[in-house]
Coordinates of C-alpha atoms and ligand atoms in Angstrom, one line a residue:
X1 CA 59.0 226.4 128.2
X2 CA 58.0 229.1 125.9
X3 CA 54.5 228.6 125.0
X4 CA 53.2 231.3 127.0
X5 CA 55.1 233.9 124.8
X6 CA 53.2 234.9 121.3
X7 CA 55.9 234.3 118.9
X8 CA 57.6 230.6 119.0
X9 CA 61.3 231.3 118.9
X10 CA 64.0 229.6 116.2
X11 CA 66.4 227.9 118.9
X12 CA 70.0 229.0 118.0
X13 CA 73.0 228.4 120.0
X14 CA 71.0 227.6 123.2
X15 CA 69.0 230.9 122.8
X16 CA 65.6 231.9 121.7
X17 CA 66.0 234.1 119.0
X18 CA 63.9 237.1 118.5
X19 CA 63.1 236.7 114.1
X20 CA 62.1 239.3 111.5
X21 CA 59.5 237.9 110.3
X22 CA 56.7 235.4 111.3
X23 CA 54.7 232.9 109.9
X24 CA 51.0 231.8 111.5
X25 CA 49.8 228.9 111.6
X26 CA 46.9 228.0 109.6
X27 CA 44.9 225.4 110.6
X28 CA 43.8 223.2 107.7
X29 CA 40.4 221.7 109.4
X30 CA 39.4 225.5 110.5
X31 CA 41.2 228.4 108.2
X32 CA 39.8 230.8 110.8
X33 CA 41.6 229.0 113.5
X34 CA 45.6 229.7 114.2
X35 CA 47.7 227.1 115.9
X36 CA 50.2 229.4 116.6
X37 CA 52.3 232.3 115.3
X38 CA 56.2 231.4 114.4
X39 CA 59.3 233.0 113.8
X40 CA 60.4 232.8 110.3
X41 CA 64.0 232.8 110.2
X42 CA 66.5 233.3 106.4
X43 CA 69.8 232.7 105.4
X44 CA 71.4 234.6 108.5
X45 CA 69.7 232.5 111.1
X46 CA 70.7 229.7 109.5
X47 CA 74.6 230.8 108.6
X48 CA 74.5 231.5 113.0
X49 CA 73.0 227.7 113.5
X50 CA 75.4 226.3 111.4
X51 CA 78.2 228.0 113.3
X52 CA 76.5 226.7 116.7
X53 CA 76.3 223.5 115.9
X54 CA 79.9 223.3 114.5
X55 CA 81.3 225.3 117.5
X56 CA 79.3 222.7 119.5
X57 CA 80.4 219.4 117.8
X58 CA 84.0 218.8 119.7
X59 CA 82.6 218.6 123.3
X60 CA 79.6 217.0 122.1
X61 CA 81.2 214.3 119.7
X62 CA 83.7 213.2 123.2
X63 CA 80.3 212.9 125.4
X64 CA 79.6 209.7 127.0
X65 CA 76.8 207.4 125.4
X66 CA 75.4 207.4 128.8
X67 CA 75.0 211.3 128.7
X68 CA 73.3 210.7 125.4
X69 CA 71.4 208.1 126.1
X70 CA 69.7 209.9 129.5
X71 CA 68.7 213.1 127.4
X72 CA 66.9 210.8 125.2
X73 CA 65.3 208.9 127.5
X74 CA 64.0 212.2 129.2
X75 CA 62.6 213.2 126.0
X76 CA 60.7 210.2 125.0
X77 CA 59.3 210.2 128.3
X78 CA 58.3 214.1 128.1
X79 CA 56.9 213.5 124.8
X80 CA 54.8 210.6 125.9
X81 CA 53.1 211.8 128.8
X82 CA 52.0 214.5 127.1
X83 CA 51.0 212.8 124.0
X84 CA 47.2 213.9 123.9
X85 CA 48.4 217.3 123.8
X86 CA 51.0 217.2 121.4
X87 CA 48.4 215.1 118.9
X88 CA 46.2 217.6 119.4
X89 CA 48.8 220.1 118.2
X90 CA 49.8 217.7 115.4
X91 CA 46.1 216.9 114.2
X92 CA 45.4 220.8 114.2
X93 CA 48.1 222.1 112.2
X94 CA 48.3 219.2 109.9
X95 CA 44.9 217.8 109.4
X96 CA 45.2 214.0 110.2
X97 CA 42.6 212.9 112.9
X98 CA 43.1 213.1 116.5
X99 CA 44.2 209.2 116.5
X100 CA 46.4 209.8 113.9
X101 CA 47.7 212.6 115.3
X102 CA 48.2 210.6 119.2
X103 CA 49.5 207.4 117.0
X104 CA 52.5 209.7 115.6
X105 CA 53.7 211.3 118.6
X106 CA 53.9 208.0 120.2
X107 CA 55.7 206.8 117.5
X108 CA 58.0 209.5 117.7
X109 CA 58.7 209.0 121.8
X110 CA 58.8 205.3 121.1
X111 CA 61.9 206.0 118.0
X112 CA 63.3 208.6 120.4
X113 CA 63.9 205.6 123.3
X114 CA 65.5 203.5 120.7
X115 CA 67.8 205.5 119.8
X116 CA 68.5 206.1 123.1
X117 CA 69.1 202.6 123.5
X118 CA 71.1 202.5 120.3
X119 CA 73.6 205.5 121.5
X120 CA 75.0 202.8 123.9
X121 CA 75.1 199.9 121.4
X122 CA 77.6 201.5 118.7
X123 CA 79.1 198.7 116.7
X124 CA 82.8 198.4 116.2
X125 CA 85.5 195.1 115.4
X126 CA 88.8 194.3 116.7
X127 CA 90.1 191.8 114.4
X128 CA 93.8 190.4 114.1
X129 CA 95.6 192.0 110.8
X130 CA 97.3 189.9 108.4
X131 CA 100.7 191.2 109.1
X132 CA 102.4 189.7 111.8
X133 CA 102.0 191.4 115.4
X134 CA 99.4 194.1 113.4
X135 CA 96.1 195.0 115.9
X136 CA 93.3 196.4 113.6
X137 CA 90.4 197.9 114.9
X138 CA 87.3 199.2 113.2
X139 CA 85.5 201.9 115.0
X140 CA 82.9 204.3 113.9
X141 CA 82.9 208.4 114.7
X142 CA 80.3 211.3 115.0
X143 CA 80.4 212.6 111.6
X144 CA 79.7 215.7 112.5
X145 CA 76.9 219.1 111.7
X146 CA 74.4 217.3 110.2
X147 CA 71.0 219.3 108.4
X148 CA 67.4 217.6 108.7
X149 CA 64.9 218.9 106.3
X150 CA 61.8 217.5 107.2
X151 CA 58.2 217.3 105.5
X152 CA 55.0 218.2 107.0
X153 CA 53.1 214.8 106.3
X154 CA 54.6 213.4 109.3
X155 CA 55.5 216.7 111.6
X156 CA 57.0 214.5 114.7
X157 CA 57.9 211.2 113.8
X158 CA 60.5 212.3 110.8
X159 CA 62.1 214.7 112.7
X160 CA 62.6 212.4 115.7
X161 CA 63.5 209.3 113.7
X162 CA 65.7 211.8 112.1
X163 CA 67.1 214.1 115.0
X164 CA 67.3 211.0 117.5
X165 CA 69.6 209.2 115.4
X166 CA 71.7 212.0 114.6
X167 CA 72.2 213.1 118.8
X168 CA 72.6 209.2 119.6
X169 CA 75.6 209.0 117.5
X170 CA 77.3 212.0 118.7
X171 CA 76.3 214.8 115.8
X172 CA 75.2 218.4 115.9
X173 CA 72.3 219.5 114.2
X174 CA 70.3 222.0 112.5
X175 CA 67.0 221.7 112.1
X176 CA 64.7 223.3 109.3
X177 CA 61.0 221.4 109.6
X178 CA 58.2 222.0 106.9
X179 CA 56.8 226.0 106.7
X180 CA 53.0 224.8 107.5
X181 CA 53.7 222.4 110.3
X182 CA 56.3 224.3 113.2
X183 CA 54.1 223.3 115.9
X184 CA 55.2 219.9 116.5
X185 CA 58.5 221.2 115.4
X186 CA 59.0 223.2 117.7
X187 CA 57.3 221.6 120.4
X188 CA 59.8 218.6 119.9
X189 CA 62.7 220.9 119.9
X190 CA 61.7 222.4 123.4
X191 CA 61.4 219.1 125.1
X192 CA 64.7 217.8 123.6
X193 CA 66.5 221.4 125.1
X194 CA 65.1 221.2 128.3
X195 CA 65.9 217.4 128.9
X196 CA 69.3 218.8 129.0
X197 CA 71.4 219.4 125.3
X198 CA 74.3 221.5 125.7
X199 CA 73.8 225.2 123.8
X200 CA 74.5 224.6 120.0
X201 CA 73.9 220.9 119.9
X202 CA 70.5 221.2 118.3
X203 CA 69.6 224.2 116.3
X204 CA 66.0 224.9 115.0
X205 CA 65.5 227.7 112.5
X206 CA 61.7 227.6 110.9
X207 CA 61.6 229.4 107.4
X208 CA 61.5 228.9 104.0
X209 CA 63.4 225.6 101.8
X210 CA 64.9 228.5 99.5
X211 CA 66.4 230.2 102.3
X212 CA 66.8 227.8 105.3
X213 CA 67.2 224.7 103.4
X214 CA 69.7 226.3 100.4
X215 CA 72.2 227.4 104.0
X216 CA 72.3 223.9 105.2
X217 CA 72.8 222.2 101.6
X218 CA 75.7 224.4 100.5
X219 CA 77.4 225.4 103.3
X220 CA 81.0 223.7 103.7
X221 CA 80.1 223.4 107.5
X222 CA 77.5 221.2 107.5
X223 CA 79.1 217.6 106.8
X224 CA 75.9 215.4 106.2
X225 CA 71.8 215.8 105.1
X226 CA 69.0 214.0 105.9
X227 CA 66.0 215.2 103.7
X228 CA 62.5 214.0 103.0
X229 CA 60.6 215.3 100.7
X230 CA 59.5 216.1 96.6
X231 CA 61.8 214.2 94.3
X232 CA 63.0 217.7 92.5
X233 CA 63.5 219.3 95.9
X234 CA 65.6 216.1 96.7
X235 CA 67.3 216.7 93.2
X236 CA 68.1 220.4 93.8
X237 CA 69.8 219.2 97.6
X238 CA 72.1 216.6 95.9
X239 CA 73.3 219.1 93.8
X240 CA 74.3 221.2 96.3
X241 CA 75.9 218.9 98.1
X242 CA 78.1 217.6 95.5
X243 CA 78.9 221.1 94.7
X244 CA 80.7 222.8 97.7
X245 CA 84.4 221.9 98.5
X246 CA 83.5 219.0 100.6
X247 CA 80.7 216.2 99.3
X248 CA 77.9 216.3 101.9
X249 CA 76.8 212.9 103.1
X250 CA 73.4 212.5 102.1
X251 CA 69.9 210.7 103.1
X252 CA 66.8 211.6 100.8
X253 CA 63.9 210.3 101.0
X254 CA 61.3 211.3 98.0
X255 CA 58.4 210.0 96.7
X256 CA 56.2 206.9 95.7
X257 CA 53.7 205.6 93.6
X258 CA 53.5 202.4 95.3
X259 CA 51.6 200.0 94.2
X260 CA 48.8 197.3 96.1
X261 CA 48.2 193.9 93.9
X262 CA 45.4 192.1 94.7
X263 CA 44.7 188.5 92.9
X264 CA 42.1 186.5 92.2
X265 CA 42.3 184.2 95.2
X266 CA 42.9 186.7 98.0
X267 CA 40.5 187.2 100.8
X268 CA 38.6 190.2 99.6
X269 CA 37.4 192.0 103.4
X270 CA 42.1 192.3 103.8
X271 CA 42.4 193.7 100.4
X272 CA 39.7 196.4 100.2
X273 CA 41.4 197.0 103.9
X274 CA 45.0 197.1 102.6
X275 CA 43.5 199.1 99.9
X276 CA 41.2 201.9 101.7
X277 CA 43.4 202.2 104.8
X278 CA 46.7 202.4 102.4
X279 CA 45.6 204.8 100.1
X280 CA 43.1 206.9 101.4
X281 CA 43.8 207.3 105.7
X282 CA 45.9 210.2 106.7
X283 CA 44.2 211.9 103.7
X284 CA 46.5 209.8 101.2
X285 CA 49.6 212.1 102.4
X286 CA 52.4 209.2 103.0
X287 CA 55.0 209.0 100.3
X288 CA 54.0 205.0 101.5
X289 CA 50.5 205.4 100.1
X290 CA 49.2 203.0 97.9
X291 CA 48.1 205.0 95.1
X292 CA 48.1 202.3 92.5
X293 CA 45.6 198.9 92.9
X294 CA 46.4 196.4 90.4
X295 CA 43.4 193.9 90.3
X296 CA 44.0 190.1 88.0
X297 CA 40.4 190.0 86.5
X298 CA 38.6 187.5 88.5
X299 CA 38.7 190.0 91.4
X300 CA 38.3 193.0 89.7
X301 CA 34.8 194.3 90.0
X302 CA 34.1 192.5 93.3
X303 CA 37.1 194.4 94.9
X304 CA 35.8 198.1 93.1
X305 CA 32.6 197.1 94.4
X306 CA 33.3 196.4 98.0
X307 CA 36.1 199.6 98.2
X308 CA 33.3 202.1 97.1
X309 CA 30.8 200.4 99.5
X310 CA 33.9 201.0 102.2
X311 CA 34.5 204.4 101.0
X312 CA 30.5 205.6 101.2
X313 CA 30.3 204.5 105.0
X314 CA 33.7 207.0 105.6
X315 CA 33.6 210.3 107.5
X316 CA 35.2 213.2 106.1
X317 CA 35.6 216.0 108.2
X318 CA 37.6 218.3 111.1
X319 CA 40.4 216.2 112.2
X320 CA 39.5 216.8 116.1
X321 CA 36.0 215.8 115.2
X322 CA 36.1 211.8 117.0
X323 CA 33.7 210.6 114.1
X324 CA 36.1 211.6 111.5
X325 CA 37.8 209.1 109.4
X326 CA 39.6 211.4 107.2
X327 CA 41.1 214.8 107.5
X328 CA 41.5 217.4 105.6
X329 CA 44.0 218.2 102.6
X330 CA 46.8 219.9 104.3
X331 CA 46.4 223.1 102.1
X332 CA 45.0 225.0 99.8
X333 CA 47.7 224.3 97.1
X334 CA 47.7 220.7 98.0
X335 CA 43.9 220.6 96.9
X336 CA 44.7 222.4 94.1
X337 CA 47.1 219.8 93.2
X338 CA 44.7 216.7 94.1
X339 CA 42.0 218.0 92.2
X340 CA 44.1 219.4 88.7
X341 CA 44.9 215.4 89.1
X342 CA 41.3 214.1 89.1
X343 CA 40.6 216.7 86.4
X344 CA 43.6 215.4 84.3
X345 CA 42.4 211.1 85.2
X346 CA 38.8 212.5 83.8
X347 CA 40.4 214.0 80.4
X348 CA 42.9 211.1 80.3
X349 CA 40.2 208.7 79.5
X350 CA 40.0 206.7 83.5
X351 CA 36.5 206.5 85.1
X352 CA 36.1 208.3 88.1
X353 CA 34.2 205.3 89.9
X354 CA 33.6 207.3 93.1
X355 CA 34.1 211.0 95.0
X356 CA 36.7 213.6 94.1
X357 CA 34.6 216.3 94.4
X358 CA 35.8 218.9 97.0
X359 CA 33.5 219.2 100.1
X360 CA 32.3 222.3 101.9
X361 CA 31.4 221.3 105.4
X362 CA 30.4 223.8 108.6
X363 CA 34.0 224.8 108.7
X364 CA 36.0 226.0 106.2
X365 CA 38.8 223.9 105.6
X366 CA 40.6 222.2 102.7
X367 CA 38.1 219.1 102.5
X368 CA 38.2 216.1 99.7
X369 CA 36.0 213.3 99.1
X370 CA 38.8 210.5 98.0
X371 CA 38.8 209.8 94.3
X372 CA 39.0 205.9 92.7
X373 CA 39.8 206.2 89.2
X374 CA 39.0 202.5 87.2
X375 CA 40.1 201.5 83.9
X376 CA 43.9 203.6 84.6
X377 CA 46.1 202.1 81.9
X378 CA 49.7 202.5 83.2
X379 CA 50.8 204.7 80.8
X380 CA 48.3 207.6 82.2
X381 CA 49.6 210.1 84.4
X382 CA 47.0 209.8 87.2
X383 CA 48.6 206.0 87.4
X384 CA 52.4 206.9 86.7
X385 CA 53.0 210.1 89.0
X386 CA 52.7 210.8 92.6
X387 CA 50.1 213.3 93.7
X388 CA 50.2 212.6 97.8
X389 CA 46.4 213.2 98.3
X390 CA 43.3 210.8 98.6
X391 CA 43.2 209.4 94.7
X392 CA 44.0 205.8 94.0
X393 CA 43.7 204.5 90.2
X394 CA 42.5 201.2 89.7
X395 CA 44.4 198.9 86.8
X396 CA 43.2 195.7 85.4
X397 CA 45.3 192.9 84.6
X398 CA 45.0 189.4 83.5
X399 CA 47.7 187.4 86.2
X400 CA 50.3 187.6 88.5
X401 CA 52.7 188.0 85.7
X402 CA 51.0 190.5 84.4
X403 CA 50.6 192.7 88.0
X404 CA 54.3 192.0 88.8
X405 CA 55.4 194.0 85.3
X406 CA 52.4 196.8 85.9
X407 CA 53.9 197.7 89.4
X408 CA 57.8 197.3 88.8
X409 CA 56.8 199.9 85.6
X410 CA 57.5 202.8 87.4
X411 CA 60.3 205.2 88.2
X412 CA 59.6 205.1 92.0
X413 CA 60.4 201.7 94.3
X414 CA 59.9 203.1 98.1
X415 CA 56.8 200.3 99.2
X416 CA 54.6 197.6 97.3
X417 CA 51.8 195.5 98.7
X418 CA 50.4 192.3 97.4
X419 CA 47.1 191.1 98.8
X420 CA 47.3 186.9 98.2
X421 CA 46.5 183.6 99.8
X422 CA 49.1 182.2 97.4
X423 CA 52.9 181.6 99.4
X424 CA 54.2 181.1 96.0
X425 CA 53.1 184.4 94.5
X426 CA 53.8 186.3 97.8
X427 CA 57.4 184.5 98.0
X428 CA 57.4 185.8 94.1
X429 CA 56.3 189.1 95.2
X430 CA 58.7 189.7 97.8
X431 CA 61.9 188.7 95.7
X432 CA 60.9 190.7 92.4
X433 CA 59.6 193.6 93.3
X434 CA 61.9 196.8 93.1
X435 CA 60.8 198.6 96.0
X436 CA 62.5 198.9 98.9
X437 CA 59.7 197.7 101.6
X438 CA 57.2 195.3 100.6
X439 CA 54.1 194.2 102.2
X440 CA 52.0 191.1 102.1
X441 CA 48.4 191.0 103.2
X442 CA 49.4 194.3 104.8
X443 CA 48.7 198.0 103.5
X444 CA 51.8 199.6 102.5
X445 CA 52.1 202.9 104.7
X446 CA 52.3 202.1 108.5
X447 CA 55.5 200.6 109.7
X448 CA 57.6 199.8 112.5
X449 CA 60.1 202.3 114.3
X450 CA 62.9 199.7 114.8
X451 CA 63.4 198.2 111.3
X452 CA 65.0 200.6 108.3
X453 CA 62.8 202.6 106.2
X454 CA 63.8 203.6 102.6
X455 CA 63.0 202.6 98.7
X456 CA 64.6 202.2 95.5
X457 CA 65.3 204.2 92.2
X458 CA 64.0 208.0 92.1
X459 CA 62.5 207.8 95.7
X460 CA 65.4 207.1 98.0
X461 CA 69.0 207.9 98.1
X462 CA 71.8 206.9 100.3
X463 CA 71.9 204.8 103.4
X464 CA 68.5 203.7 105.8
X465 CA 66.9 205.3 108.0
X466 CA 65.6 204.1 111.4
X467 CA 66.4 201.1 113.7
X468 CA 69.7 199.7 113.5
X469 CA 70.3 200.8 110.5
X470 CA 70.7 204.7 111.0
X471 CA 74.3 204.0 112.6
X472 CA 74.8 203.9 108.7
X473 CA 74.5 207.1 107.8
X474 CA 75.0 209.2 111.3
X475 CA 78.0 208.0 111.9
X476 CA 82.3 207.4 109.8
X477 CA 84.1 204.7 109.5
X478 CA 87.5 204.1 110.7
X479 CA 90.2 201.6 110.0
X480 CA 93.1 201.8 112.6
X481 CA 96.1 199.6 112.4
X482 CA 98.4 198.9 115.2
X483 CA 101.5 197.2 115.8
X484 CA 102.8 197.6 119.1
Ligands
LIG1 C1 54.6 205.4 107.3 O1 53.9 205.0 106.3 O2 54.3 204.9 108.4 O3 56.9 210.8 104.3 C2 55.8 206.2 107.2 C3 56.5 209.7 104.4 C4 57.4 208.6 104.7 C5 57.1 207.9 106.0 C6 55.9 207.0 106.0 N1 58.8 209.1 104.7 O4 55.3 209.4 104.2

């Protein structure tokens, strides 16, 4: 292990490598605290990772699933039995609370022993041809270098429900996590080498999207992408991948608005629960979050009512502090962002029905009190566009009808909630609405590791993620024809 040393390596080719430049790590509960300091790698690191992880990829791509399979197995089980530490690590570089923080990394051990499981179970048909005496055989190949560009709203979980998959299935990778959050990164990385990848097969180089992330996007020797993230920074990567002599492969994952409908006859304690927990918990930063609550009118004030009594009895504060509820904003330009949006919901004509004010507690840190706009007609911006913080809009509407239109009415279709005792609205619910998970009686962020994750129109592109599904997009297609 390297944590004894001061500077956190990039891993590249099976080495540590010394960087130019370094990055610390600021944490968000306590700016006077660092979590660590990390090397910043550019475009050079990342031309050398690429050629790693290609120079890696025959050997690699003819390894048993067995071999596969053990090295993931090792790592879930490294990762769980240490998962106090690494949620402490987790909650202090990216602000969710400590059981947040535990909750993740077990998710990630728990999605990195599926996919062991899954490296063994690669589908494939034999099926007779339709010419006489003709075998045909459909099998399914590594597909080769594959980039994953990972946010920091969920610093272990994406990258092992993105890495795991990838490693399963026989791929090389280079991996570029989020600038404020290489702890987990990194920390993920270490356990996956040591639990016994060949040099080259995993690559981590930490540094900036420009840099880093422009490499793995345009360069013709990286064959597929896996990205979550901003919609324009998703925009810019399919671009690039279009661009270069050979068309990337590519998995993005962008943002939401998503929205929560709550009618007249549902039972009020699960809404304001879907509601609070959905849109507020983790500090509103899931691209699941439900930002938008669209109330039918016989519900409407009781539910506002009862969410603002919910929010009042909520702790804000440092996200190792056990009698926190909510964390802090994960940076100062985050808060800058969350706030410019409660100041634009305030001039836009909504009624900020509770908090938004920033907080200054005993340590400095990037604290918010979460905002509930009423009154947000959906043609305001504080109701249309994501701004991944603690701010929820409220929208009235007269029926079911009405609420299906209000949250279809958006460019974004990644999760949608309905709160209802009604089996024909939820049936309704489920079949209309264009998102690509959708919740009943259940808040929208918080799902499960084996079933596949991804949304609809400007926040998802190409195949699943996660559970079964991943074999999708980690893995090519072959038709073989024999006649003997
Ligand atoms: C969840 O809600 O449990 O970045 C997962 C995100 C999503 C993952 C959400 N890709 O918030």
């Amino acid at each position: 292990m390297e944590t004894n040393r001061s500077v956190h390596r990039n891993l590249i080719g099976g080495q540590w490598c010394e960087a130019s430049d370094v990055t610390q790590n600021i944490n968000p509960s306590d700016t006077r605290e660092t979590v660590g300091v990390y090397a910043r790698g550019g475009t050079a690191e990342a031309e050398q990772a690429v050629a790693a992880a290609r120079a890696a990829f025959p050997a690699w791509s003819c390894t048993s699933p067995q071999l596969r399979h053990d090295i993931l197995v090792r790592a879930a089980q490294e990762v769980m039995s240490r998962k106090n530490e690494l949620g402490h690590l987790l909650s202090s570089e990216e602000g969710k609370t400590l059981p947040e923080g535990i909750g993740e990394v077990t998710r990630a051990a728990n999605v990195l022993a599926f996919m062991a499981g899954e490296s063994l179970r690669i589908p494939g048909d034999r099926t007779p041809g339709l010419m006489a005496g003709s075998d045909t055989e459909v099998t399914r190949e590594p597909l080769g270098v594959v980039g994953v560009i990972s946010p920091w709203n969920f610093p272990m979980a994406i990258p092992a429900w993105k890495i795991a998959p990838a490693l399963a299935f026989g791929n090389t990778v280079v991996f570029k996590p989020a600038e404020l959050v290489p702890g987990s990164a990194w920390a993920l990385v270490d356990i996956l080498q040591r639990a016994g990848l060949p040099d080259g097969v995993l690559n981590l180089v930490m540094g900036s999207g420009s840099q880093v992330g422009g490499v793995l996007s345009s360069h013709p020797q990286v064959d597929a992408i896996s990205f979550t993230g901003s919609v324009p920074t998703g925009r810019r990567i399919a671009v690039d991948c279009v661009s270069g002599p050979v068309m990337k492969r590519m998995q993005l994952e962008m943002g939401g608005k998503n929205p929560l409908v709550i009618l007249d006859d549902a039972d009020l304690a699960i809404a304001v629960e879907c509601a609070v927990q959905g849109a507020f918990f983790s500090t509103g930063q899931r691209c699941t979050a439900s930002s938008r609550f669209i109330v039918t009118e016989g519900i409407h004030d009781r539910f506002v009512a009862a969410v603002i009594h919910r929010l009042e009895g909520l702790k804000i504060g440092h996200a190792l502090d056990p009698a926190t509820h909510i964390g802090p904003v994960v940076d100062e330009k985050q808060l800058f962002v969350d706030l410019s949006y409660i100041d634009i919901g305030r001039k836009e004509g909504a009624h900020l029905a509770w908090g938004g004010q920033r907080l200054e507690l005993a340590a400095p840190g990037f604290y918010l009190q979460p905002a509930l706009f009423t009154e947000v007609s959906p043609s305001m911006r504080v109701g249309r566009e994501e701004i991944f913080g603690p701010v929820a809009s409220v929208t009235r509407v007269r029926d079911f009808d009405e609420a299906l239109h209000v949250a279809n009415d958006t460019e974004f279709g990644l999760a949608a909630g309905i709160c209802t005792t009604s089996l024909r609205y939820a049936s309704q619910f489920k079949r209309h609405s264009q998102a690509g998970i959708v919740k009943v009686n259940q808040a929208t962020s918080g799902l499960d590791y084996h079933l596949p994750f991804g949304g609809r129109k400007a926040s998802s592109y190409g195949p699943r993620e996660q559970g079964r599904y991943a074999v999708d997009f980690y893995t090519l297609i072959k038709t073989a024809y024999t006649s003997a």
